[in-house]
Tab-separated table of C-alpha atoms in Angstrom:
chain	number	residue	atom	x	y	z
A	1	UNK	CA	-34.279	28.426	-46.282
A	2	UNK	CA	-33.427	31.529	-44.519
A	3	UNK	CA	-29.478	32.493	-45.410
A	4	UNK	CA	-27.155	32.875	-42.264
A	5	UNK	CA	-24.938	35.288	-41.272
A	6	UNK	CA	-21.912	33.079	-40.660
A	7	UNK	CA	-21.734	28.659	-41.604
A	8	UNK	CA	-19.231	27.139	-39.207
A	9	UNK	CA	-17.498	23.968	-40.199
A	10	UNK	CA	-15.690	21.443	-38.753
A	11	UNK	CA	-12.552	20.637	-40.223
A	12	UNK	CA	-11.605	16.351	-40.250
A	13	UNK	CA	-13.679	14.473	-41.411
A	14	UNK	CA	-15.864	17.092	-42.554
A	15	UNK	CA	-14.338	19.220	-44.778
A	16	UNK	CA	-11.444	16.579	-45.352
A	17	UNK	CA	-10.424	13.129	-44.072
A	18	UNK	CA	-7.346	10.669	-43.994
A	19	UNK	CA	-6.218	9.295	-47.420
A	20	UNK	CA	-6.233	5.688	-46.358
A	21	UNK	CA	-6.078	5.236	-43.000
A	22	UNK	CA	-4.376	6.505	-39.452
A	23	UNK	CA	-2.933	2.983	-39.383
A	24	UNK	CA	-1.769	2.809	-42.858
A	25	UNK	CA	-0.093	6.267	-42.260
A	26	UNK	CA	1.780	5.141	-39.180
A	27	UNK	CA	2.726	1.835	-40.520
A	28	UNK	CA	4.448	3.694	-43.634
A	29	UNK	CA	6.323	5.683	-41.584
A	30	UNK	CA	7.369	2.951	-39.016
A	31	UNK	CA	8.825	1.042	-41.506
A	32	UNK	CA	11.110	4.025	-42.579
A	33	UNK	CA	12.834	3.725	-39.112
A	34	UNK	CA	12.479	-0.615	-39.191
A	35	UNK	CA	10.004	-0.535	-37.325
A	36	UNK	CA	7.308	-3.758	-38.962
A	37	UNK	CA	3.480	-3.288	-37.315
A	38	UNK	CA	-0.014	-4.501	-38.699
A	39	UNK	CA	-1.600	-1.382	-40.095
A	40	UNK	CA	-5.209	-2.522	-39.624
A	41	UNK	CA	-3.698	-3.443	-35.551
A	42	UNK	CA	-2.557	0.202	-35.038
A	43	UNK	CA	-5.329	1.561	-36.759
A	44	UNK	CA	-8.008	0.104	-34.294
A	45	UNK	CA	-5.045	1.108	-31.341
A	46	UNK	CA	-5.159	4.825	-32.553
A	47	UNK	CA	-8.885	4.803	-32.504
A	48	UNK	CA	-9.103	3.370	-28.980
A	49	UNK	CA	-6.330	5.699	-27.827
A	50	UNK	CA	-7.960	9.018	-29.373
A	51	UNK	CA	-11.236	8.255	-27.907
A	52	UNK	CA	-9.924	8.268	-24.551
A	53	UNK	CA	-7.518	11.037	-24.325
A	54	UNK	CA	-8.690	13.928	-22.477
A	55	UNK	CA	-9.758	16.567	-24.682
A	56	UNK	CA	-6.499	18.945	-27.042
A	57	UNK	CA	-7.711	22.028	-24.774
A	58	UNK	CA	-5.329	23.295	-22.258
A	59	UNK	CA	-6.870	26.693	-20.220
A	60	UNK	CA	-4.732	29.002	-19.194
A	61	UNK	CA	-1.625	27.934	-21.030
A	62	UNK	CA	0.295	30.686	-22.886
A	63	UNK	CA	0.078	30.987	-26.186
A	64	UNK	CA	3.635	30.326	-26.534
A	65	UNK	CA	3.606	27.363	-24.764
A	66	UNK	CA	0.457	25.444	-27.147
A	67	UNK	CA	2.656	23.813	-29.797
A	68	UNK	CA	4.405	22.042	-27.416
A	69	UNK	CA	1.435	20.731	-25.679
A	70	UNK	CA	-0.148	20.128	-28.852
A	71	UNK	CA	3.015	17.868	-29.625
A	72	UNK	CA	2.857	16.136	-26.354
A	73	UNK	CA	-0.496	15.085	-26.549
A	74	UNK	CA	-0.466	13.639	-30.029
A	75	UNK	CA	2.968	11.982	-29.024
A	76	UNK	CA	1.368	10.021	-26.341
A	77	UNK	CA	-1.299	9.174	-28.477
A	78	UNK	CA	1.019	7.665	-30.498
A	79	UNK	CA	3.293	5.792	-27.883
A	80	UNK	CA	0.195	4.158	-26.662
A	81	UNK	CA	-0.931	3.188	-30.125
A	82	UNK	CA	2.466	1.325	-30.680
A	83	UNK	CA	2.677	-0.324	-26.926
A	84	UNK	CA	-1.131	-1.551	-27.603
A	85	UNK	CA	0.214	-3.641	-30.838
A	86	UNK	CA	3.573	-4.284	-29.287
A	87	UNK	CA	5.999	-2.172	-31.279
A	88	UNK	CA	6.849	0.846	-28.695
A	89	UNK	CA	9.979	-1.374	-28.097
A	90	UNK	CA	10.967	-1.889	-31.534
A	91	UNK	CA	12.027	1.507	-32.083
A	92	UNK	CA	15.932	2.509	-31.401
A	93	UNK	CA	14.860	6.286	-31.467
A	94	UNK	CA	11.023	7.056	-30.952
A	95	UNK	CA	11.342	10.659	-30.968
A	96	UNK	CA	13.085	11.207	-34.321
A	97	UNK	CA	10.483	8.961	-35.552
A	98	UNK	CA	7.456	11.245	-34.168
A	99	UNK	CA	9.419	14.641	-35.326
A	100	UNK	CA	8.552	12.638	-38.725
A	101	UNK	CA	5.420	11.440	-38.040
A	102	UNK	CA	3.573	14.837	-36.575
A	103	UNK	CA	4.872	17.015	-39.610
A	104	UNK	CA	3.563	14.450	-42.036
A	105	UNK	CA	0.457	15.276	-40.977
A	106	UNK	CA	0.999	19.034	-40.840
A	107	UNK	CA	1.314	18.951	-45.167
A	108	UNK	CA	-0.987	17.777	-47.664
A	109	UNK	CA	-0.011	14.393	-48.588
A	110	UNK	CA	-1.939	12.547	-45.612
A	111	UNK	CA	-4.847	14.165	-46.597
A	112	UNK	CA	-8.061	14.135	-49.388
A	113	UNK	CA	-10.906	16.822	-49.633
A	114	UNK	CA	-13.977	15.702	-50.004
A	115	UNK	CA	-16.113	15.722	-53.376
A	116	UNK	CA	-18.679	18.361	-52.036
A	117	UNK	CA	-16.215	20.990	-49.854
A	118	UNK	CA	-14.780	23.269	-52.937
A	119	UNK	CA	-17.728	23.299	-54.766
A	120	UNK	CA	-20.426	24.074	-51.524
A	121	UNK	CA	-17.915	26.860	-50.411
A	122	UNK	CA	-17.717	28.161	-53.115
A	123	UNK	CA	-21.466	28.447	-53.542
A	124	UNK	CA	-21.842	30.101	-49.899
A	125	UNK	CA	-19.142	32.416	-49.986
A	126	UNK	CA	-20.744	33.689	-53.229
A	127	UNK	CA	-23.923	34.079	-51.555
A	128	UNK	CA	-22.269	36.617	-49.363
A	129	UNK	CA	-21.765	34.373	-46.399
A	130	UNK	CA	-18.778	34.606	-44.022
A	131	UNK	CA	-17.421	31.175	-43.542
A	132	UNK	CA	-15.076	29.920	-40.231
A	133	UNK	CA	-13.772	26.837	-39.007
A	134	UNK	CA	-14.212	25.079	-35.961
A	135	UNK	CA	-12.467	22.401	-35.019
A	136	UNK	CA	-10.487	20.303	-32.299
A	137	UNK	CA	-7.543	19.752	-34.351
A	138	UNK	CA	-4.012	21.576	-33.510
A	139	UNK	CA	-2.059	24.490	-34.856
A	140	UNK	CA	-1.060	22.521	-37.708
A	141	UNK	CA	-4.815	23.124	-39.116
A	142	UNK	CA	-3.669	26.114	-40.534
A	143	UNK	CA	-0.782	24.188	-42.656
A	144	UNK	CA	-2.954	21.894	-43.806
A	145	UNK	CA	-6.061	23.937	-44.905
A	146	UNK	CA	-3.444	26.145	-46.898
A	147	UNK	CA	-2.017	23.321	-47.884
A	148	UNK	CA	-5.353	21.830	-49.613
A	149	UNK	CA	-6.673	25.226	-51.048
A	150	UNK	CA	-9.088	25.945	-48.471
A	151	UNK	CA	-7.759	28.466	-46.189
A	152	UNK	CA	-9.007	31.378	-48.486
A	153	UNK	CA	-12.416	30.682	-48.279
A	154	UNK	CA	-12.038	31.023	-44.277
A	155	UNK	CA	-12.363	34.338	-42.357
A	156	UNK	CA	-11.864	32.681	-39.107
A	157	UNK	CA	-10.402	29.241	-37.849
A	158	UNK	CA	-10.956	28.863	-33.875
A	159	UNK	CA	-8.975	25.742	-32.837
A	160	UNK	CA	-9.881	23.945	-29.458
A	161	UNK	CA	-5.772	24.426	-27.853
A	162	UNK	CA	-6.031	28.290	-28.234
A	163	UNK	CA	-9.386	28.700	-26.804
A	164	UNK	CA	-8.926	26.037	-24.053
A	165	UNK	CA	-12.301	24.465	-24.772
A	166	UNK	CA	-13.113	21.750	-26.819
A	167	UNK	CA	-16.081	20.535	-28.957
A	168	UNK	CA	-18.691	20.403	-27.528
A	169	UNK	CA	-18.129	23.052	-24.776
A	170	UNK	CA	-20.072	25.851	-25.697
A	171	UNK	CA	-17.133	27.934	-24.786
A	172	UNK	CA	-15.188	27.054	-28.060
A	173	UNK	CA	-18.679	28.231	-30.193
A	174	UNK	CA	-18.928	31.534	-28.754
A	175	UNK	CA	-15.252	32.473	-29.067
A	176	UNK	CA	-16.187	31.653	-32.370
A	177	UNK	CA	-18.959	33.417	-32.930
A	178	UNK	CA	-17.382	36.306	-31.449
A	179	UNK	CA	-15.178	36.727	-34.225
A	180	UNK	CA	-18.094	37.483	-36.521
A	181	UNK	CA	-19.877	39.725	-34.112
A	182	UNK	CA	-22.247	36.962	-34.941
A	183	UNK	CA	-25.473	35.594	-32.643
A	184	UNK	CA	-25.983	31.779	-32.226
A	185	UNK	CA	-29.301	31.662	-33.741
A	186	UNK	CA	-27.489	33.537	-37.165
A	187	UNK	CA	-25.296	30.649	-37.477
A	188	UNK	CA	-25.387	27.642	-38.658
A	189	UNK	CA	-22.223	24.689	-37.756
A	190	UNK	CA	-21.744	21.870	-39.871
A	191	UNK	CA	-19.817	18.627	-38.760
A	192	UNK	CA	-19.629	15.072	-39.422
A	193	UNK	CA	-19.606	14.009	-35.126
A	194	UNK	CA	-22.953	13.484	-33.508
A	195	UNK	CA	-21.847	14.723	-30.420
A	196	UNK	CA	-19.130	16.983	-30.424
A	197	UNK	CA	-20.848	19.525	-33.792
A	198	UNK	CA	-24.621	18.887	-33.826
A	199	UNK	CA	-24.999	18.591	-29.976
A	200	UNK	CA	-22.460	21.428	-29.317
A	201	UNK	CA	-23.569	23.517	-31.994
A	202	UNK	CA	-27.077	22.984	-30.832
A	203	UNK	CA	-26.332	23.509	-27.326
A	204	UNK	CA	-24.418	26.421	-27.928
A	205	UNK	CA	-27.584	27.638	-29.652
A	206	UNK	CA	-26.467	27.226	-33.313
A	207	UNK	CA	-28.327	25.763	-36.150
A	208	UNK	CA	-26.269	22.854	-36.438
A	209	UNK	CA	-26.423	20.309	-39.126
A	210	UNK	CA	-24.777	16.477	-38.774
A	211	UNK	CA	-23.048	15.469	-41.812
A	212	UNK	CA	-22.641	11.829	-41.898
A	213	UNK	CA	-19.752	10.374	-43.639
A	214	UNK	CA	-19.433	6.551	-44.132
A	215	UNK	CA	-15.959	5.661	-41.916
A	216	UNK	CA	-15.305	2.839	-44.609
A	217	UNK	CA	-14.426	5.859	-48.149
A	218	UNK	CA	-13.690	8.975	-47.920
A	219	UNK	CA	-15.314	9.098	-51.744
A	220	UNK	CA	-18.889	8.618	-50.953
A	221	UNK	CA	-21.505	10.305	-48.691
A	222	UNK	CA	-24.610	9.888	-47.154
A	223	UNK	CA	-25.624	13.486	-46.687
A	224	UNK	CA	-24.200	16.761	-48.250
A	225	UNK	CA	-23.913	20.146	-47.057
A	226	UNK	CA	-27.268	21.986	-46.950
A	227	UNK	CA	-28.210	23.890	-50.159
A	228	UNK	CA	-28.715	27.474	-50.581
């Protein structure tokens, strides 16, 4: 197997995933504010609620003015996901309870890496090959990735609210691959969404490899990272 210049990766649900559950998450922190809702109910609301937002891409914003977009759109995401089980009303303060919410995600704790990340970067970046992320996530991906040991292995982390393209607009890919001074067919992207990595990657002329994750552990896998 020929050795690439640059592997992409996509971050959730890829390189790590939710310990638990969304639902289980907001549930926890709900009930810090009295606030009593089914966790398995507000999981299937997030899900329904993230898969119809528009995509976290916002062209021609200012720089300066991302985090607070990025903050809006997740905090509609979540006001939806409460009205949908019928606890928006139960709250006395929603906002304070968001401020908590969005920066639990931003930190470690929500989080677990999967078996195969440290050990296949590891492997690559000995190899010689640069390694990047690409993903749809917010700002707070930089938090995080420090926050699980895996920022170091990463020359590059291209977010979808910077760029103002999402997965699986090529336009995201090749501000990517820019980075590297790096041609499509020298890359390869790895990512665990059908669509939005191996589609995009492939239609943004990268090699790009699917990674399928059973939805129902975050402990086992179908498929691991490709060997070299």
């Amino acid at each position: 197997m020929e050795q690439p210049k640059v592997i992409f990766l996509d971050a959730v649900g890829t390189l790590f995933g939710v310990d638990g559950s969304v639902g289980q998450a907001y549930a926890t922190i709900a009930d810090r504010f009295n606030v009593a809702a089914d966790p398995v109910a507000l999981n299937e609301a997030f899900f329904k609620q993230f898969g119809d937002a528009e995509a976290m891409a916002f062209p021609g914003a200012e720089t300066t003015q991302i985090p607070a977009l990025e903050y809006g759109w997740w905090q509609a995401i979540a006001e939806k996901t409460f009205a949908d089980v019928g606890a928006f009303d139960a709250f006395d303060d929603f906002e304070a309870f968001f401020a908590d919410l969005y920066a639990y995600f931003a930190g470690a704790e929500p989080w677990v890496v999967y078996p195969d990340a440290y050990h296949s970067l590891e492997r690559w970046k000995a190899k010689g090959i640069e390694l990047g992320v690409i993903s749809n996530f917010d700002s707070r991906l930089f938090t995080v990735l420090d926050s699980l040991a895996l920022a170091d292995f990463f020359a590059t982390v291209t977010i979808s609210s910077e760029v103002g393209a999402a997965k699986p607009d090529p336009k995201i890919f090749a501000a990517a691959l820019a980075k590297h001074d790096c041609d499509p067919a020298d890359a390869w992207h790895v990512g665990d969404s059908y669509g939005d990595d191996f589609e995009g990657g492939k239609g943004a002329g990268l090699r790009a490899i699917w990674l399928q994750r059973p939805a129902e552990t975050i402990t086992k896998y179908s498929d691991q990272p490709p060997q070299l």
